[in-house]
Every structure is written in structure tokens, then in C-alpha cells.
Amino acid sequence: MAPSHALRCCKRALNWVPVLFINLVIGWSYYAYVVELCVCKYTHFYYLVIFHLFLTMFIWSYWKTIFSKPASPSKAFGLPRVEKEAYEREERAEVQQEILKKVARNLPIYTRTAGGAVRYCNPCQVIKPDRCHHCSTCEMCVLKMDHHCPWVNNCVGFSNYKYFVLFLAYAALYCAVICATVIQYFIKFWTKELPETHAKFHILFLFFVAALFFISVLSLLSYHLWLVGKNRTTIEAFRAPVFTNGPDKNGFSLGFSRNVAEVFGDQAKHWIFPVYSSLGDGHSFLARLVHIDPEQANSVLQQNGKRLVGFFSPQILNLFLSSFVCWVLIFYV
């Protein structure tokens, strides 16, 4: 028992190594940019303002991703005492499934296993809600689980997926700002237009590291933005959810605008901030109309439609596009 407990503690400690590495890189990049480049040497004050703006949003979203506890199924998805005792006594798999099906009739569940059975988690002793999966690292079922990310030492799921996407976005912007503002000094050092100093190593290495991280993070961000637009998780992208009439990779897609609103919320003013604004409770999700009761679907869609009227209007989209263009121009003026 003691060795097992010690190994578990060591494993938990080692899980923080990637997080520590990222924080050390952030700390060094701050020193190289602010101290070696801006304060002591070469660049302009407004570079510092832009740098600290994106650094703040980057760290804010990163730490929200790390410290947001993964959401787990509520007690409503556990077996009642009588059914639980019957399930544990029963050895025949088909009878166990009948018990689970009886309980699942009263739950908002539309997905099944590949064999058509009710999805039940034995370690957690709960019927899995749609899009919920068991994480062996966190040792719990996670609502709308996307993946377990070692770089945040946490499961990315319903409770923090928005934060994770924003973390990727601000990480890419942070690296882009560094590359865009450092490249001129990088070229001058490379061509020896500036004198040899100890700052040369920091500036040259800072550009290479920022460019490398920008390319890798941007590719991951692009993939997750594609998933948001399709209303899929990483797990569902590799293994389509199975409904009563078979697998359907687009089973939870409600159209682009509603898919985006499910993650970022129905108020655009909350989109860019790592504050909770996702829609729903993580236990039930609208599936495509062929899979659910039409009256229920129409009722929910009408309710969501009222909240989203005007939300994706041309005026709103033009406002966001104009803001984005202004930021790009600021970087290169």
C-alpha cells in the first residue's frame, strides 16, 4: 500500500513538470523582451504596452485552464440503490444492460457504445452522459471531455474548453507580437549592425523560440477552431459518437453560429475574456433533429434562436473584423 501511494505521489509531482517548463519559458521571455530589449536597449514604450496586454490575457487564460476543476456527472446519473444492488449481483451482461436501459430511459442520453449498449463507467459507477468519458489520469469521468493535456496538467472538457481555446489564441498572439517587434533587431544583430552584447543571445534565441512556438500553437489553435465550428471534441473527431441509429460524426452539430455559441456563449462581449460563458450544463446536448423528439428540439431551438437573433449580424461581424485589422496595423506601424 505504501509503495503504491508513494508512486502515485511521484506521478502527480511529475505531471507538473510540463507546466513548470512552460512557466519558465514565459519567465525567460519576459526577461529577454522587457529587460534586455525594451528597458535597457532599443525599442519603444508602446511595444511594452502591447506586450503586457497579450501577456496578461495569455497567463490569465492559461491559469484558468489549469485550475478549473473538470466537471463530472451529477448524482442523477448514478444508479438508484435498488438498481445498483441488482446490477452488482447480476453476472449476466445482458441482464445488466436491461437494468441500465431502464434507468437511462429517464435521462437525457442519446449515445451508446459501438455495440449499442448504454455507456456505463464501472470505476465511477455512473451512466455516462453524452460526450462524457473517463480520464484514467484524473481518475474521474469528465463532462464533454476533449482530451487530457499534459501542458496544463488537467483534463480539457466542458468546464474549461473555452479557456483552453483562448489560451492557445493568446499564446499564438503573444508569440506573434514578439516575432513582429523583435525581427528588426534580430536582423540587425545577425548582420552585425548592432554591437556585440550579452543581449544578442537573448534576442536571437527569443525570436527563434517565439517563431517555433507560434507555428506549433497556431496549428493546434486552427484545429480546435475547426472543432468548435463543427461542435466536435477531439475524441469525437477520431471516433464518431454512436447514436441509436448508428455513428454520426456531425451528430451534435447545430450549424456554425450555434456551435460557436455553445463554447463561447451567446454574448460576444464575453468571447475574448477567460470568464465562464459556455451554454448548457454539460450533461445534455442538442443532437441533430433526427435523433431527438421534434417537439423538444423545436422548443430548445426557438429558445436559443431568440438569444442569438442579431448575434451574428453583419454589423457585429464587421465590428470584429475592423478591430482585428486595427490590431494588425498597430503591430506593423
Short mmCIF file of C-alpha atoms in Angstrom, two decimals:
data_model
loop_
_atom_site.label_atom_id
_atom_site.label_comp_id
_atom_site.label_asym_id
_atom_site.label_seq_id
_atom_site.Cartn_x
_atom_site.Cartn_y
_atom_site.Cartn_z
CA MET A 1 0.00 0.00 0.00
CA ALA A 2 2.76 2.43 0.98
CA PRO A 3 4.87 1.93 -2.19
CA SER A 4 1.74 2.35 -4.32
CA HIS A 5 0.87 5.59 -2.53
CA ALA A 6 4.45 6.84 -2.93
CA LEU A 7 4.44 6.07 -6.65
CA ARG A 8 1.14 7.88 -7.07
CA CYS A 9 2.54 10.96 -5.30
CA CYS A 10 5.64 10.88 -7.52
CA LYS A 11 3.48 10.59 -10.61
CA ARG A 12 1.38 13.58 -9.55
CA ALA A 13 4.52 15.61 -8.92
CA LEU A 14 5.99 14.68 -12.30
CA ASN A 15 2.75 15.72 -14.01
CA TRP A 16 3.60 19.32 -13.09
CA VAL A 17 6.93 19.25 -14.96
CA PRO A 18 5.45 20.38 -18.34
CA VAL A 19 3.59 23.21 -16.57
CA LEU A 20 6.79 24.27 -14.82
CA PHE A 21 8.63 24.21 -18.16
CA ILE A 22 6.04 26.48 -19.80
CA ASN A 23 6.19 28.92 -16.88
CA LEU A 24 9.99 29.02 -17.03
CA VAL A 25 9.84 29.79 -20.77
CA ILE A 26 7.32 32.57 -20.10
CA GLY A 27 9.52 33.99 -17.34
CA TRP A 28 12.63 33.94 -19.53
CA SER A 29 10.77 35.50 -22.48
CA TYR A 30 9.63 38.30 -20.17
CA TYR A 31 13.20 38.98 -19.05
CA ALA A 32 14.59 38.84 -22.59
CA TYR A 33 11.92 41.13 -24.05
CA VAL A 34 11.35 43.63 -21.26
CA VAL A 35 14.79 43.87 -19.65
CA GLU A 36 17.23 43.08 -22.44
CA LEU A 37 15.30 44.59 -25.34
CA CYS A 38 12.91 47.28 -24.13
CA VAL A 39 14.15 48.75 -20.85
CA CYS A 40 17.91 48.60 -21.35
CA LYS A 41 18.30 48.97 -25.03
CA TYR A 42 16.41 49.59 -28.13
CA THR A 43 12.68 49.57 -28.56
CA HIS A 44 9.69 51.85 -27.97
CA PHE A 45 7.38 52.25 -24.99
CA TYR A 46 4.22 51.25 -26.82
CA TYR A 47 5.80 47.86 -27.54
CA LEU A 48 5.75 47.28 -23.79
CA VAL A 49 2.06 48.17 -23.59
CA ILE A 50 1.09 45.72 -26.34
CA PHE A 51 3.40 43.05 -24.94
CA HIS A 52 1.94 43.27 -21.42
CA LEU A 53 -1.62 43.31 -22.74
CA PHE A 54 -1.24 39.97 -24.52
CA LEU A 55 0.94 38.53 -21.76
CA THR A 56 -1.81 39.27 -19.22
CA MET A 57 -4.51 37.63 -21.34
CA PHE A 58 -2.20 34.69 -22.08
CA ILE A 59 -1.39 34.00 -18.42
CA TRP A 60 -4.99 34.61 -17.32
CA SER A 61 -6.43 32.08 -19.77
CA TYR A 62 -3.58 29.63 -19.11
CA TRP A 63 -4.10 29.56 -15.37
CA LYS A 64 -7.88 29.36 -15.76
CA THR A 65 -7.34 26.27 -17.91
CA ILE A 66 -5.05 24.73 -15.31
CA PHE A 67 -7.08 25.41 -12.18
CA SER A 68 -10.65 24.96 -13.45
CA LYS A 69 -11.78 21.68 -11.93
CA PRO A 70 -13.10 19.22 -14.54
CA ALA A 71 -16.88 18.88 -14.36
CA SER A 72 -18.13 15.38 -13.50
CA PRO A 73 -21.60 13.79 -13.83
CA SER A 74 -24.19 14.69 -11.22
CA LYS A 75 -25.75 12.18 -8.83
CA ALA A 76 -28.74 11.91 -11.16
CA PHE A 77 -26.59 9.71 -13.43
CA GLY A 78 -25.76 7.25 -10.67
CA LEU A 79 -27.83 4.10 -10.24
CA PRO A 80 -30.54 4.19 -7.56
CA ARG A 81 -29.80 1.93 -4.59
CA VAL A 82 -32.10 -0.92 -5.64
CA GLU A 83 -30.88 -0.96 -9.25
CA LYS A 84 -27.26 -0.64 -8.13
CA GLU A 85 -27.53 -3.67 -5.86
CA ALA A 86 -29.25 -5.66 -8.62
CA TYR A 87 -26.57 -4.61 -11.13
CA GLU A 88 -23.73 -5.67 -8.81
CA ARG A 89 -25.36 -9.03 -8.02
CA GLU A 90 -26.08 -9.84 -11.65
CA GLU A 91 -23.37 -11.65 -13.61
CA ARG A 92 -25.10 -11.82 -16.98
CA ALA A 93 -24.14 -8.88 -19.18
CA GLU A 94 -27.49 -8.81 -21.00
CA VAL A 95 -29.42 -8.51 -17.74
CA GLN A 96 -27.07 -5.77 -16.53
CA GLN A 97 -27.80 -3.90 -19.74
CA GLU A 98 -31.54 -4.18 -19.15
CA ILE A 99 -31.05 -2.59 -15.73
CA LEU A 100 -29.02 0.24 -17.25
CA LYS A 101 -31.54 0.78 -20.05
CA LYS A 102 -34.35 1.05 -17.52
CA VAL A 103 -32.52 3.78 -15.61
CA ALA A 104 -31.31 5.52 -18.79
CA ARG A 105 -34.89 5.99 -20.05
CA ASN A 106 -35.29 8.84 -17.58
CA LEU A 107 -32.01 10.52 -18.52
CA PRO A 108 -31.22 12.84 -21.49
CA ILE A 109 -28.93 10.31 -23.17
CA TYR A 110 -28.84 9.64 -26.92
CA THR A 111 -25.44 8.00 -27.44
CA ARG A 112 -24.44 4.37 -26.97
CA THR A 113 -21.35 2.20 -27.15
CA ALA A 114 -20.22 0.83 -30.51
CA GLY A 115 -22.22 -2.30 -29.70
CA GLY A 116 -25.37 -0.32 -28.90
CA ALA A 117 -25.15 -0.67 -25.12
CA VAL A 118 -25.72 2.04 -22.52
CA ARG A 119 -22.39 3.68 -21.65
CA TYR A 120 -21.64 2.88 -18.01
CA CYS A 121 -18.46 3.68 -16.07
CA ASN A 122 -17.65 0.95 -13.55
CA PRO A 123 -14.91 2.88 -11.66
CA CYS A 124 -17.17 5.93 -11.18
CA GLN A 125 -20.40 3.88 -11.03
CA VAL A 126 -22.37 6.30 -13.20
CA ILE A 127 -24.17 6.15 -16.51
CA LYS A 128 -22.10 8.37 -18.76
CA PRO A 129 -23.88 11.46 -20.11
CA ASP A 130 -23.48 12.16 -23.81
CA ARG A 131 -19.91 13.23 -24.68
CA CYS A 132 -18.66 12.24 -21.22
CA HIS A 133 -15.59 9.99 -20.94
CA HIS A 134 -13.48 8.55 -18.15
CA CYS A 135 -9.98 10.00 -17.78
CA SER A 136 -7.51 7.46 -16.43
CA THR A 137 -5.06 10.22 -15.45
CA CYS A 138 -7.59 12.28 -13.48
CA GLU A 139 -9.35 9.07 -12.36
CA MET A 140 -12.82 10.51 -12.97
CA CYS A 141 -15.48 10.92 -15.62
CA VAL A 142 -15.26 14.31 -17.34
CA LEU A 143 -18.23 16.05 -18.95
CA LYS A 144 -17.74 16.76 -22.67
CA MET A 145 -14.18 15.54 -22.41
CA ASP A 146 -11.91 16.76 -25.20
CA HIS A 147 -8.54 15.40 -24.07
CA HIS A 148 -6.14 15.31 -21.14
CA CYS A 149 -3.48 17.95 -21.74
CA PRO A 150 -0.08 17.47 -20.06
CA TRP A 151 0.84 21.12 -20.71
CA VAL A 152 -1.90 22.26 -18.32
CA ASN A 153 -1.89 19.09 -16.18
CA ASN A 154 -5.65 18.98 -16.42
CA CYS A 155 -8.48 17.50 -18.40
CA VAL A 156 -9.85 19.81 -21.07
CA GLY A 157 -13.61 19.47 -21.13
CA PHE A 158 -16.89 21.27 -20.60
CA SER A 159 -15.72 23.41 -17.66
CA ASN A 160 -12.57 24.81 -19.29
CA TYR A 161 -12.66 24.23 -23.05
CA LYS A 162 -13.30 27.91 -23.76
CA TYR A 163 -10.32 28.81 -21.56
CA PHE A 164 -8.16 26.29 -23.42
CA VAL A 165 -9.03 27.74 -26.84
CA LEU A 166 -8.35 31.26 -25.56
CA PHE A 167 -5.07 30.04 -24.06
CA LEU A 168 -4.00 28.81 -27.49
CA ALA A 169 -5.19 32.03 -29.16
CA TYR A 170 -3.37 34.34 -26.75
CA ALA A 171 -0.27 32.14 -26.79
CA ALA A 172 -0.17 32.49 -30.58
CA LEU A 173 -0.74 36.25 -30.37
CA TYR A 174 1.91 36.59 -27.66
CA CYS A 175 4.45 34.82 -29.86
CA ALA A 176 3.33 36.84 -32.90
CA VAL A 177 3.86 40.13 -31.06
CA ILE A 178 7.35 39.05 -30.01
CA CYS A 179 8.29 37.96 -33.54
CA ALA A 180 6.85 41.09 -35.16
CA THR A 181 8.64 43.50 -32.83
CA VAL A 182 11.92 41.62 -32.39
CA ILE A 183 12.61 40.72 -36.02
CA GLN A 184 14.16 44.10 -36.91
CA TYR A 185 16.68 43.79 -34.05
CA PHE A 186 17.21 40.13 -34.89
CA ILE A 187 18.23 41.14 -38.43
CA LYS A 188 20.49 43.93 -37.17
CA PHE A 189 22.26 41.60 -34.77
CA TRP A 190 22.53 38.93 -37.45
CA THR A 191 24.08 41.39 -39.92
CA LYS A 192 26.21 42.90 -37.13
CA GLU A 193 24.71 46.37 -37.49
CA LEU A 194 24.43 46.47 -33.69
CA PRO A 195 27.36 46.00 -31.31
CA GLU A 196 28.09 42.64 -29.72
CA THR A 197 26.49 42.48 -26.25
CA HIS A 198 25.14 39.82 -23.93
CA ALA A 199 21.66 40.88 -25.15
CA LYS A 200 22.44 39.41 -28.58
CA PHE A 201 21.98 35.83 -27.40
CA HIS A 202 18.66 36.61 -25.70
CA ILE A 203 17.23 38.46 -28.71
CA LEU A 204 18.35 35.89 -31.28
CA PHE A 205 17.13 32.98 -29.19
CA LEU A 206 13.90 34.79 -28.28
CA PHE A 207 13.00 35.17 -31.94
CA PHE A 208 13.68 31.52 -32.74
CA VAL A 209 11.73 30.25 -29.72
CA ALA A 210 8.78 32.60 -30.36
CA ALA A 211 8.63 31.61 -34.03
CA LEU A 212 8.77 27.91 -33.19
CA PHE A 213 6.03 28.17 -30.59
CA PHE A 214 3.92 30.37 -32.88
CA ILE A 215 3.92 27.80 -35.67
CA SER A 216 3.13 24.86 -33.37
CA VAL A 217 0.47 26.68 -31.32
CA LEU A 218 -1.18 28.19 -34.40
CA SER A 219 -1.59 24.76 -35.97
CA LEU A 220 -3.19 23.43 -32.78
CA LEU A 221 -5.40 26.52 -32.47
CA SER A 222 -6.56 26.14 -36.08
CA TYR A 223 -7.53 22.55 -35.42
CA HIS A 224 -9.54 23.41 -32.30
CA LEU A 225 -11.29 26.32 -34.01
CA TRP A 226 -12.30 23.84 -36.71
CA LEU A 227 -13.62 21.53 -33.97
CA VAL A 228 -15.58 24.42 -32.42
CA GLY A 229 -17.19 25.19 -35.78
CA LYS A 230 -18.17 21.52 -36.16
CA ASN A 231 -19.23 21.12 -32.50
CA ARG A 232 -16.92 18.15 -32.02
CA THR A 233 -14.43 17.18 -29.37
CA THR A 234 -11.02 15.72 -30.17
CA ILE A 235 -12.32 12.31 -29.09
CA GLU A 236 -15.34 12.62 -31.39
CA ALA A 237 -13.11 13.70 -34.29
CA PHE A 238 -11.23 10.40 -34.05
CA ARG A 239 -14.22 8.25 -33.05
CA ALA A 240 -17.69 9.37 -34.13
CA PRO A 241 -20.36 9.26 -31.41
CA VAL A 242 -22.79 6.37 -31.79
CA PHE A 243 -26.50 7.17 -31.68
CA THR A 244 -29.45 4.78 -31.69
CA ASN A 245 -29.35 4.60 -35.49
CA GLY A 246 -25.56 4.40 -35.81
CA PRO A 247 -22.43 6.57 -35.68
CA ASP A 248 -22.69 10.18 -36.81
CA LYS A 249 -19.65 12.48 -36.67
CA ASN A 250 -21.93 15.52 -37.11
CA GLY A 251 -24.49 14.32 -34.59
CA PHE A 252 -24.11 17.35 -32.29
CA SER A 253 -23.63 19.98 -34.99
CA LEU A 254 -26.34 22.65 -34.88
CA GLY A 255 -24.92 24.99 -37.52
CA PHE A 256 -21.82 27.16 -37.30
CA SER A 257 -23.25 30.05 -35.27
CA ARG A 258 -24.88 27.83 -32.65
CA ASN A 259 -21.80 25.62 -32.48
CA VAL A 260 -19.63 28.65 -31.68
CA ALA A 261 -22.17 29.90 -29.13
CA GLU A 262 -22.11 26.54 -27.31
CA VAL A 263 -18.45 27.12 -26.42
CA PHE A 264 -18.12 30.91 -26.24
CA GLY A 265 -21.63 31.88 -25.19
CA ASP A 266 -24.36 33.98 -26.76
CA GLN A 267 -22.89 37.38 -25.85
CA ALA A 268 -19.95 38.49 -27.97
CA LYS A 269 -18.63 40.81 -25.26
CA HIS A 270 -17.56 37.73 -23.25
CA TRP A 271 -15.79 35.92 -26.07
CA ILE A 272 -12.29 37.31 -25.68
CA PHE A 273 -12.14 37.02 -21.89
CA PRO A 274 -11.45 33.79 -19.95
CA VAL A 275 -14.68 34.03 -17.98
CA TYR A 276 -17.29 31.30 -17.99
CA SER A 277 -19.90 31.89 -20.70
CA SER A 278 -20.44 28.46 -22.33
CA LEU A 279 -24.04 27.37 -22.83
CA GLY A 280 -25.67 24.36 -21.20
CA ASP A 281 -24.90 22.25 -18.15
CA GLY A 282 -22.56 19.67 -19.70
CA HIS A 283 -24.97 16.80 -19.03
CA SER A 284 -27.27 17.10 -22.05
CA PHE A 285 -26.70 18.36 -25.57
CA LEU A 286 -28.94 19.02 -28.52
CA ALA A 287 -28.35 16.39 -31.16
CA ARG A 288 -29.40 16.67 -34.77
CA LEU A 289 -33.17 16.61 -35.09
CA VAL A 290 -33.32 13.06 -36.45
CA HIS A 291 -32.14 11.74 -33.09
CA ILE A 292 -34.38 13.59 -30.65
CA ASP A 293 -38.01 14.37 -30.05
CA PRO A 294 -39.09 17.03 -32.60
CA GLU A 295 -41.19 18.98 -30.09
CA GLN A 296 -38.28 19.11 -27.63
CA ALA A 297 -35.89 20.13 -30.40
CA ASN A 298 -38.15 22.90 -31.70
CA SER A 299 -38.68 24.25 -28.20
CA VAL A 300 -34.97 24.44 -27.42
CA LEU A 301 -34.02 25.75 -30.84
CA GLN A 302 -36.62 28.51 -30.59
CA GLN A 303 -35.26 29.45 -27.17
CA ASN A 304 -31.68 29.51 -28.43
CA GLY A 305 -32.75 31.30 -31.59
CA LYS A 306 -34.23 34.18 -29.61
CA ARG A 307 -30.97 34.63 -27.74
CA LEU A 308 -28.94 34.52 -30.94
CA VAL A 309 -31.06 36.89 -33.04
CA GLY A 310 -28.76 39.63 -34.25
CA PHE A 311 -25.80 37.98 -32.59
CA PHE A 312 -24.11 37.14 -35.87
CA SER A 313 -25.44 40.12 -37.79
CA PRO A 314 -23.23 41.73 -40.47
CA GLN A 315 -22.76 44.79 -38.24
CA ILE A 316 -21.33 42.69 -35.40
CA LEU A 317 -19.06 40.72 -37.72
CA ASN A 318 -17.81 43.91 -39.40
CA LEU A 319 -17.03 45.38 -35.98
CA PHE A 320 -14.88 42.38 -35.07
CA LEU A 321 -13.16 42.42 -38.45
CA SER A 322 -12.38 46.13 -38.15
CA SER A 323 -10.95 45.65 -34.66
CA PHE A 324 -8.75 42.82 -35.89
CA VAL A 325 -7.41 44.91 -38.78
CA CYS A 326 -6.64 47.78 -36.39
CA TRP A 327 -4.58 45.49 -34.16
CA VAL A 328 -2.64 44.17 -37.15
CA LEU A 329 -1.87 47.72 -38.30
CA ILE A 330 -0.67 48.68 -34.82
CA PHE A 331 1.89 45.87 -34.87
CA TYR A 332 3.43 46.98 -38.12
CA VAL A 333 3.26 50.78 -37.86
#
